[in-house]
Short mmCIF file of N, CA and C and ligand atoms in Angstrom, two decimals:
data_model
loop_
_atom_site.label_atom_id
_atom_site.label_comp_id
_atom_site.label_asym_id
_atom_site.label_seq_id
_atom_site.Cartn_x
_atom_site.Cartn_y
_atom_site.Cartn_z
N MET A 1 128.71 140.26 121.36
CA MET A 1 128.52 140.00 123.03
C MET A 1 127.24 140.55 122.98
N GLU A 2 126.37 140.87 124.11
CA GLU A 2 125.41 141.47 124.92
C GLU A 2 125.49 141.69 125.89
N ARG A 3 125.66 142.96 126.12
CA ARG A 3 125.40 143.68 127.63
C ARG A 3 123.94 143.95 128.02
N THR A 4 123.49 143.56 129.38
CA THR A 4 122.17 143.91 129.97
C THR A 4 122.79 144.69 131.64
N PHE A 5 121.71 145.14 131.38
CA PHE A 5 121.62 145.58 133.19
C PHE A 5 121.41 144.71 134.28
N VAL A 6 121.65 144.77 135.47
CA VAL A 6 120.86 144.12 136.27
C VAL A 6 120.95 144.40 137.61
N MET A 7 120.02 144.60 138.23
CA MET A 7 120.23 145.86 139.99
C MET A 7 119.49 144.23 140.92
N ILE A 8 119.71 144.04 141.94
CA ILE A 8 119.39 143.33 143.21
C ILE A 8 118.51 144.59 144.08
N LYS A 9 117.04 144.31 143.73
CA LYS A 9 116.41 145.29 144.37
C LYS A 9 116.92 145.83 145.69
N PRO A 10 116.54 146.75 147.01
CA PRO A 10 116.16 146.34 148.56
C PRO A 10 116.14 145.35 149.13
N ASP A 11 115.09 144.70 148.55
CA ASP A 11 114.16 143.69 149.36
C ASP A 11 115.39 142.67 148.97
N GLY A 12 115.75 142.53 147.95
CA GLY A 12 116.34 141.55 147.76
C GLY A 12 117.96 141.52 148.30
N VAL A 13 118.49 142.67 148.62
CA VAL A 13 119.65 142.77 149.65
C VAL A 13 119.19 142.57 150.97
N GLU A 14 118.21 142.98 151.33
CA GLU A 14 117.57 142.90 152.79
C GLU A 14 117.36 141.47 153.29
N ARG A 15 116.23 140.16 152.25
CA ARG A 15 116.49 139.44 152.49
C ARG A 15 118.06 138.49 152.61
N GLY A 16 118.67 138.77 152.09
CA GLY A 16 120.51 138.04 152.24
C GLY A 16 120.35 137.13 150.88
N VAL A 17 119.82 137.59 149.75
CA VAL A 17 119.73 137.18 148.80
C VAL A 17 121.09 137.06 147.50
N ILE A 18 121.75 138.01 148.10
CA ILE A 18 122.68 138.75 147.24
C ILE A 18 123.47 137.66 146.47
N GLY A 19 124.04 136.94 146.90
CA GLY A 19 125.20 135.04 146.51
C GLY A 19 124.33 135.08 146.02
N GLU A 20 123.58 134.32 146.25
CA GLU A 20 122.07 133.34 145.37
C GLU A 20 122.06 133.95 143.90
N VAL A 21 121.54 135.36 144.06
CA VAL A 21 121.25 136.08 142.74
C VAL A 21 123.02 135.89 141.88
N ILE A 22 123.79 136.40 142.21
CA ILE A 22 124.74 136.96 141.77
C ILE A 22 125.63 134.66 141.05
N SER A 23 124.93 134.31 142.07
CA SER A 23 125.55 132.84 141.77
C SER A 23 124.52 132.39 140.77
N ARG A 24 123.33 132.62 140.87
CA ARG A 24 122.57 131.82 139.64
C ARG A 24 123.00 132.30 137.98
N ILE A 25 123.30 133.71 137.75
CA ILE A 25 124.42 134.58 137.09
C ILE A 25 124.92 133.93 136.74
N GLU A 26 126.22 133.50 137.42
CA GLU A 26 127.39 133.00 137.27
C GLU A 26 127.41 131.13 136.96
N ARG A 27 126.48 130.60 137.56
CA ARG A 27 126.11 129.66 137.04
C ARG A 27 125.74 129.54 135.29
N LYS A 28 125.07 129.83 134.96
CA LYS A 28 124.26 130.29 133.64
C LYS A 28 125.31 130.42 132.71
N GLY A 29 126.69 130.57 133.02
CA GLY A 29 127.49 131.08 132.25
C GLY A 29 127.80 132.63 131.55
N LEU A 30 126.98 133.30 132.49
CA LEU A 30 127.16 134.79 132.00
C LEU A 30 128.18 135.37 132.76
N LYS A 31 129.05 136.80 131.74
CA LYS A 31 130.28 137.31 132.66
C LYS A 31 129.62 138.39 133.06
N ILE A 32 130.08 138.79 134.65
CA ILE A 32 129.47 139.91 135.76
C ILE A 32 130.79 140.70 134.48
N VAL A 33 130.53 141.96 134.76
CA VAL A 33 131.73 142.82 133.84
C VAL A 33 131.72 144.66 134.10
N ALA A 34 131.01 144.30 135.56
CA ALA A 34 130.67 145.57 136.41
C ALA A 34 130.07 145.50 137.91
N MET A 35 130.29 145.59 138.28
CA MET A 35 129.44 145.39 139.72
C MET A 35 129.66 146.88 140.81
N LYS A 36 128.38 147.00 141.17
CA LYS A 36 128.71 148.04 142.59
C LYS A 36 127.54 147.90 143.63
N MET A 37 127.59 148.06 145.00
CA MET A 37 125.91 148.30 145.84
C MET A 37 126.68 149.84 145.96
N MET A 38 125.18 150.55 146.11
CA MET A 38 124.80 151.47 146.23
C MET A 38 123.64 152.07 146.60
N ARG A 39 123.67 153.27 147.39
CA ARG A 39 121.85 153.82 147.42
C ARG A 39 121.78 154.23 146.77
N ILE A 40 120.01 154.22 145.75
CA ILE A 40 120.26 154.92 144.38
C ILE A 40 119.70 156.50 145.49
N SER A 41 119.69 157.28 144.66
CA SER A 41 119.40 158.83 144.40
C SER A 41 118.21 158.90 144.14
N GLU A 42 117.44 160.07 144.47
CA GLU A 42 115.81 160.31 144.52
C GLU A 42 116.24 160.84 142.46
N GLU A 43 117.37 161.30 142.39
CA GLU A 43 117.72 161.76 141.36
C GLU A 43 117.57 160.28 139.95
N LEU A 44 118.65 159.76 140.52
CA LEU A 44 118.75 158.79 139.56
C LEU A 44 117.49 157.27 139.82
N ALA A 45 116.76 157.24 140.52
CA ALA A 45 115.50 156.53 140.37
C ALA A 45 114.58 156.93 139.82
N GLN A 46 114.71 158.56 139.62
CA GLN A 46 113.00 158.75 138.56
C GLN A 46 114.06 158.78 137.19
N LYS A 47 115.47 159.03 136.83
CA LYS A 47 115.42 158.57 135.55
C LYS A 47 115.59 157.22 134.88
N HIS A 48 115.34 156.76 136.37
CA HIS A 48 115.58 154.62 135.83
C HIS A 48 113.94 154.52 135.26
N TYR A 49 113.48 154.89 136.02
CA TYR A 49 112.00 154.63 136.28
C TYR A 49 110.89 155.72 134.93
N ALA A 50 112.12 156.28 134.11
CA ALA A 50 111.40 157.26 133.77
C ALA A 50 109.95 157.19 132.50
N GLU A 51 109.90 156.03 132.40
CA GLU A 51 108.61 155.71 131.94
C GLU A 51 107.52 154.67 132.41
N HIS A 52 108.28 154.74 133.76
CA HIS A 52 106.27 154.67 134.32
C HIS A 52 106.00 155.71 135.37
N LYS A 53 106.03 156.88 134.72
CA LYS A 53 106.51 158.04 135.58
C LYS A 53 104.49 158.48 135.39
N GLU A 54 103.99 157.87 134.70
CA GLU A 54 102.18 158.13 134.76
C GLU A 54 101.92 156.91 135.04
N LYS A 55 102.63 155.78 135.42
CA LYS A 55 101.43 154.68 136.36
C LYS A 55 101.18 155.36 137.90
N PRO A 56 99.94 154.23 138.19
CA PRO A 56 100.00 155.02 139.18
C PRO A 56 100.76 154.40 140.47
N PHE A 57 101.83 153.83 140.73
CA PHE A 57 102.52 152.98 141.22
C PHE A 57 103.71 153.52 141.45
N PHE A 58 103.91 154.64 140.51
CA PHE A 58 105.30 155.30 140.67
C PHE A 58 106.05 156.03 141.81
N GLY A 59 105.46 156.31 142.43
CA GLY A 59 105.79 157.01 144.04
C GLY A 59 106.36 156.06 144.88
N ALA A 60 105.33 155.00 144.80
CA ALA A 60 105.62 153.84 145.78
C ALA A 60 107.20 152.85 145.09
N LEU A 61 107.07 153.23 143.91
CA LEU A 61 108.42 152.52 143.46
C LEU A 61 109.76 153.24 143.72
N ILE A 62 109.63 154.76 143.33
CA ILE A 62 110.72 155.61 143.97
C ILE A 62 111.22 155.25 145.21
N SER A 63 110.20 155.39 146.23
CA SER A 63 110.05 155.45 147.12
C SER A 63 110.96 154.16 147.91
N TYR A 64 110.80 152.80 147.68
CA TYR A 64 111.04 151.58 147.51
C TYR A 64 112.72 152.02 147.21
N ILE A 65 112.63 152.22 145.68
CA ILE A 65 114.43 151.38 145.32
C ILE A 65 115.59 152.82 145.90
N THR A 66 114.48 153.85 146.60
CA THR A 66 115.56 155.19 146.94
C THR A 66 115.64 154.19 148.92
N SER A 67 114.86 152.95 148.87
CA SER A 67 114.50 152.50 150.37
C SER A 67 116.07 152.25 151.42
N SER A 68 116.88 151.39 150.31
CA SER A 68 117.73 150.37 151.01
C SER A 68 118.81 150.14 150.23
N PRO A 69 120.12 149.71 150.13
CA PRO A 69 121.09 149.89 148.66
C PRO A 69 120.57 148.92 147.58
N VAL A 70 121.12 148.47 147.05
CA VAL A 70 120.87 147.71 145.50
C VAL A 70 122.53 147.27 145.35
N VAL A 71 122.62 146.32 144.62
CA VAL A 71 123.45 145.87 144.28
C VAL A 71 123.06 146.00 142.60
N ALA A 72 124.10 146.53 141.56
CA ALA A 72 123.84 147.25 140.35
C ALA A 72 125.09 146.42 139.77
N MET A 73 124.74 146.16 138.24
CA MET A 73 125.33 145.05 138.10
C MET A 73 125.64 145.32 136.38
N VAL A 74 126.65 145.24 135.48
CA VAL A 74 126.54 144.89 133.95
C VAL A 74 126.75 143.57 133.72
N VAL A 75 126.17 142.71 133.75
CA VAL A 75 126.43 141.58 132.74
C VAL A 75 126.01 140.87 131.25
N GLU A 76 127.28 140.26 131.06
CA GLU A 76 127.37 140.10 129.68
C GLU A 76 127.64 138.68 128.74
N GLY A 77 127.04 138.48 127.77
CA GLY A 77 126.89 137.37 127.52
C GLY A 77 125.90 136.95 125.70
N LYS A 78 126.23 136.01 125.23
CA LYS A 78 124.87 135.94 124.12
C LYS A 78 124.04 136.08 124.27
N ASN A 79 122.97 136.88 123.41
CA ASN A 79 121.75 137.33 123.68
C ASN A 79 121.54 137.34 125.71
N ALA A 80 122.57 137.88 126.34
CA ALA A 80 122.30 138.47 127.24
C ALA A 80 121.28 138.73 127.97
N ILE A 81 120.20 139.89 127.56
CA ILE A 81 119.17 140.42 127.37
C ILE A 81 118.04 139.62 128.04
N ARG A 82 117.78 138.53 126.97
CA ARG A 82 117.31 137.54 127.08
C ARG A 82 117.54 136.11 128.25
N VAL A 83 118.65 136.50 127.91
CA VAL A 83 119.01 134.64 128.94
C VAL A 83 118.68 135.51 130.53
N VAL A 84 118.95 136.25 130.54
CA VAL A 84 119.34 136.98 131.95
C VAL A 84 117.19 136.93 132.32
N ARG A 85 116.18 137.32 131.25
CA ARG A 85 115.25 138.01 131.39
C ARG A 85 114.42 136.35 131.91
N THR A 86 115.04 135.29 131.29
CA THR A 86 114.63 134.57 131.42
C THR A 86 115.07 133.90 132.93
N ILE A 87 116.34 133.84 133.12
CA ILE A 87 116.61 132.96 134.93
C ILE A 87 115.42 134.25 135.76
N VAL A 88 115.55 135.37 135.36
CA VAL A 88 114.64 136.16 136.56
C VAL A 88 113.41 135.57 136.58
N GLY A 89 112.57 136.01 135.43
CA GLY A 89 110.72 135.06 135.30
C GLY A 89 110.11 136.49 135.54
N ALA A 90 108.80 135.97 135.48
CA ALA A 90 107.67 137.26 135.10
C ALA A 90 107.83 138.30 136.15
N THR A 91 107.89 139.77 135.63
CA THR A 91 107.38 140.18 137.10
C THR A 91 106.74 140.61 138.38
N ASN A 92 105.51 140.14 137.37
CA ASN A 92 104.76 139.46 138.78
C ASN A 92 105.05 138.08 139.73
N PRO A 93 106.16 137.98 140.91
CA PRO A 93 106.11 136.64 141.30
C PRO A 93 105.38 135.45 141.27
N ALA A 94 104.11 135.79 141.89
CA ALA A 94 103.02 135.68 141.42
C ALA A 94 102.87 134.21 140.21
N GLU A 95 103.33 134.88 139.40
CA GLU A 95 103.26 134.40 138.00
C GLU A 95 104.90 133.53 137.41
N ALA A 96 105.65 133.99 138.05
CA ALA A 96 106.89 133.91 137.75
C ALA A 96 107.44 132.14 138.25
N ASN A 97 107.29 131.49 136.91
CA ASN A 97 107.15 130.21 137.58
C ASN A 97 108.83 129.60 138.69
N PRO A 98 108.47 128.43 139.15
CA PRO A 98 109.39 127.38 139.95
C PRO A 98 110.68 127.74 139.15
N GLY A 99 111.81 128.12 139.74
CA GLY A 99 113.07 127.89 139.11
C GLY A 99 114.15 129.32 139.20
N THR A 100 112.30 130.42 138.84
CA THR A 100 113.27 131.64 138.58
C THR A 100 113.61 132.02 139.91
N ILE A 101 114.05 133.26 139.68
CA ILE A 101 114.50 134.30 140.78
C ILE A 101 113.12 134.75 141.49
N ARG A 102 113.06 135.54 140.80
CA ARG A 102 111.90 135.92 141.31
C ARG A 102 110.42 134.78 141.50
N GLY A 103 110.21 133.66 140.74
CA GLY A 103 109.95 132.49 141.21
C GLY A 103 109.76 131.42 142.80
N ASP A 104 111.00 132.11 142.90
CA ASP A 104 111.61 131.38 144.08
C ASP A 104 111.46 132.00 145.40
N PHE A 105 111.70 133.39 145.32
CA PHE A 105 112.17 134.56 146.17
C PHE A 105 111.07 134.97 146.43
N GLY A 106 110.23 135.87 145.30
CA GLY A 106 109.18 136.91 145.63
C GLY A 106 107.64 136.61 145.73
N MET A 107 107.71 137.39 146.33
CA MET A 107 105.43 137.29 146.66
C MET A 107 105.24 138.68 145.96
N ASP A 108 105.65 139.42 145.81
CA ASP A 108 105.25 140.92 145.75
C ASP A 108 105.56 141.49 144.62
N VAL A 109 104.79 142.00 143.46
CA VAL A 109 105.09 143.07 142.41
C VAL A 109 105.36 144.30 142.72
N GLY A 110 105.66 144.75 143.53
CA GLY A 110 106.55 146.08 144.25
C GLY A 110 107.68 145.59 144.07
N ARG A 111 108.14 143.94 144.81
CA ARG A 111 109.02 144.10 145.74
C ARG A 111 109.12 142.62 145.07
N ASN A 112 110.12 142.56 144.09
CA ASN A 112 110.25 141.65 143.13
C ASN A 112 111.82 140.95 142.53
N ILE A 113 112.42 141.47 144.17
CA ILE A 113 113.78 141.01 144.27
C ILE A 113 114.99 141.58 143.38
N ILE A 114 115.05 141.64 141.76
CA ILE A 114 115.73 141.64 140.88
C ILE A 114 115.20 142.48 139.49
N HIS A 115 115.92 143.69 139.15
CA HIS A 115 115.57 144.40 138.04
C HIS A 115 116.51 143.60 137.01
N ALA A 116 116.26 143.67 135.44
CA ALA A 116 117.09 143.45 133.95
C ALA A 116 116.48 143.99 133.31
N SER A 117 116.89 144.45 132.72
CA SER A 117 116.98 145.45 131.18
C SER A 117 115.81 144.68 129.89
N ASP A 118 114.83 145.29 129.50
CA ASP A 118 113.92 144.17 128.99
C ASP A 118 114.12 144.38 127.77
N SER A 119 115.16 145.21 126.58
CA SER A 119 115.99 146.08 125.39
C SER A 119 116.65 146.28 124.92
N PRO A 120 117.11 146.02 123.86
CA PRO A 120 118.81 146.54 123.55
C PRO A 120 118.84 148.35 124.08
N GLU A 121 117.72 148.65 123.42
CA GLU A 121 117.88 150.09 124.29
C GLU A 121 117.63 150.06 125.54
N SER A 122 116.90 150.25 126.26
CA SER A 122 117.45 150.32 127.91
C SER A 122 118.29 149.21 128.20
N ALA A 123 118.75 148.63 128.28
CA ALA A 123 119.90 147.96 128.37
C ALA A 123 121.11 149.00 128.46
N LYS A 124 121.37 149.76 126.92
CA LYS A 124 121.93 150.34 127.27
C LYS A 124 122.25 152.36 128.25
N ARG A 125 120.52 151.99 127.92
CA ARG A 125 120.77 153.57 128.80
C ARG A 125 120.78 153.52 130.07
N GLU A 126 120.05 152.35 130.27
CA GLU A 126 120.14 151.65 131.91
C GLU A 126 121.97 151.73 132.26
N ILE A 127 122.07 150.92 131.65
CA ILE A 127 124.06 150.87 131.81
C ILE A 127 124.82 152.24 132.14
N ASN A 128 124.66 152.94 131.08
CA ASN A 128 125.38 154.58 131.03
C ASN A 128 124.67 155.31 132.29
N LEU A 129 123.47 154.99 132.76
CA LEU A 129 123.27 155.54 133.90
C LEU A 129 123.60 155.71 135.78
N PHE A 130 124.26 154.11 135.36
CA PHE A 130 124.29 153.94 136.49
C PHE A 130 126.24 153.10 136.60
N PHE A 131 126.43 153.12 135.38
CA PHE A 131 127.78 153.16 135.45
C PHE A 131 129.17 153.75 134.63
N SER A 132 130.06 154.31 134.57
CA SER A 132 131.06 154.95 133.35
C SER A 132 131.48 153.70 133.09
N PRO A 133 132.15 154.27 131.51
CA PRO A 133 132.96 153.14 130.32
C PRO A 133 134.16 152.52 131.60
N GLU A 134 134.94 153.44 132.51
CA GLU A 134 135.37 153.01 132.69
C GLU A 134 135.57 152.04 133.84
N GLU A 135 134.63 151.41 134.58
CA GLU A 135 133.57 150.80 135.86
C GLU A 135 133.57 149.39 134.91
N ILE A 136 133.31 149.29 133.26
CA ILE A 136 133.19 148.19 132.99
C ILE A 136 134.41 147.32 132.44
N LEU A 137 134.53 146.09 132.83
CA LEU A 137 136.43 145.89 133.00
C LEU A 137 136.68 144.15 131.61
N ASP A 138 137.36 144.01 131.36
CA ASP A 138 137.34 143.14 130.50
C ASP A 138 138.44 142.44 131.18
N TYR A 139 137.98 140.74 130.84
CA TYR A 139 138.63 140.15 130.97
C TYR A 139 137.98 138.30 130.34
N GLU A 140 138.66 137.49 130.37
CA GLU A 140 138.37 136.49 129.90
C GLU A 140 137.68 135.15 131.00
N ARG A 141 136.65 135.25 130.78
CA ARG A 141 135.76 134.05 131.51
C ARG A 141 136.05 132.54 131.40
N ALA A 142 136.36 131.94 132.01
CA ALA A 142 136.58 130.49 131.74
C ALA A 142 135.11 129.76 131.91
N ILE A 143 134.62 128.89 130.89
CA ILE A 143 133.74 128.03 130.57
C ILE A 143 134.07 127.12 131.82
P1 CMP B 1 111.31 146.29 137.59
O1 CMP B 1 110.92 145.06 136.58
O2 CMP B 1 112.57 146.98 137.68
O3 CMP B 1 110.32 148.15 136.43
C1 CMP B 1 109.24 148.01 136.93
C2 CMP B 1 108.55 148.39 138.19
O4 CMP B 1 107.88 148.20 138.53
C3 CMP B 1 108.70 146.39 138.20
O5 CMP B 1 109.79 145.34 138.04
C4 CMP B 1 107.84 145.97 139.55
O6 CMP B 1 109.34 146.22 140.89
C5 CMP B 1 107.18 147.65 139.59
N1 CMP B 1 105.86 147.37 138.76
C6 CMP B 1 104.55 147.10 137.93
N2 CMP B 1 103.73 146.66 138.81
C7 CMP B 1 103.60 147.06 139.62
C8 CMP B 1 101.94 147.34 140.30
N3 CMP B 1 101.44 147.13 139.92
N4 CMP B 1 102.62 147.84 141.17
C9 CMP B 1 103.17 147.92 141.70
N5 CMP B 1 104.76 147.89 141.17
C10 CMP B 1 104.74 147.77 140.12
#
């Protein structure tokens, strides 16, 4: 079983699509094994987005992600990283297919509703940044 890190970003929370996003993850058959609503600190934001430090949009990205609460999750399932990326859609909502979360709800690449890990390495790193091992729960998901 694979695990991935998923985060409903400030615009997703502010637009009231938390339930919709969680529902799509659940309906697909994925299992949510950890979840919390939180305000991201400047320090955590810098760590989470460290790979984008040199990008021109880095400053805007940090102020946006710390501007309002987010919902952080660990999602588990077979090929969870790829499956979640597929239901999330392309980074730029203008290119995301209808039927995907970003395709259905997003308009702006900087405010694109949701983040999902793009590789096993980033999933591991991001899960460890946001959750302690005790916060990740073990239970049976009914099919
Ligand atoms: P995310 O998947 O969270 O990872 C990096 C984020 O950077 C990405 O989603 C976008 O929200 C943001 N991003 C990527 N490209 C741009 C851009 N050109 N301008 C502003 N933000 C961007």
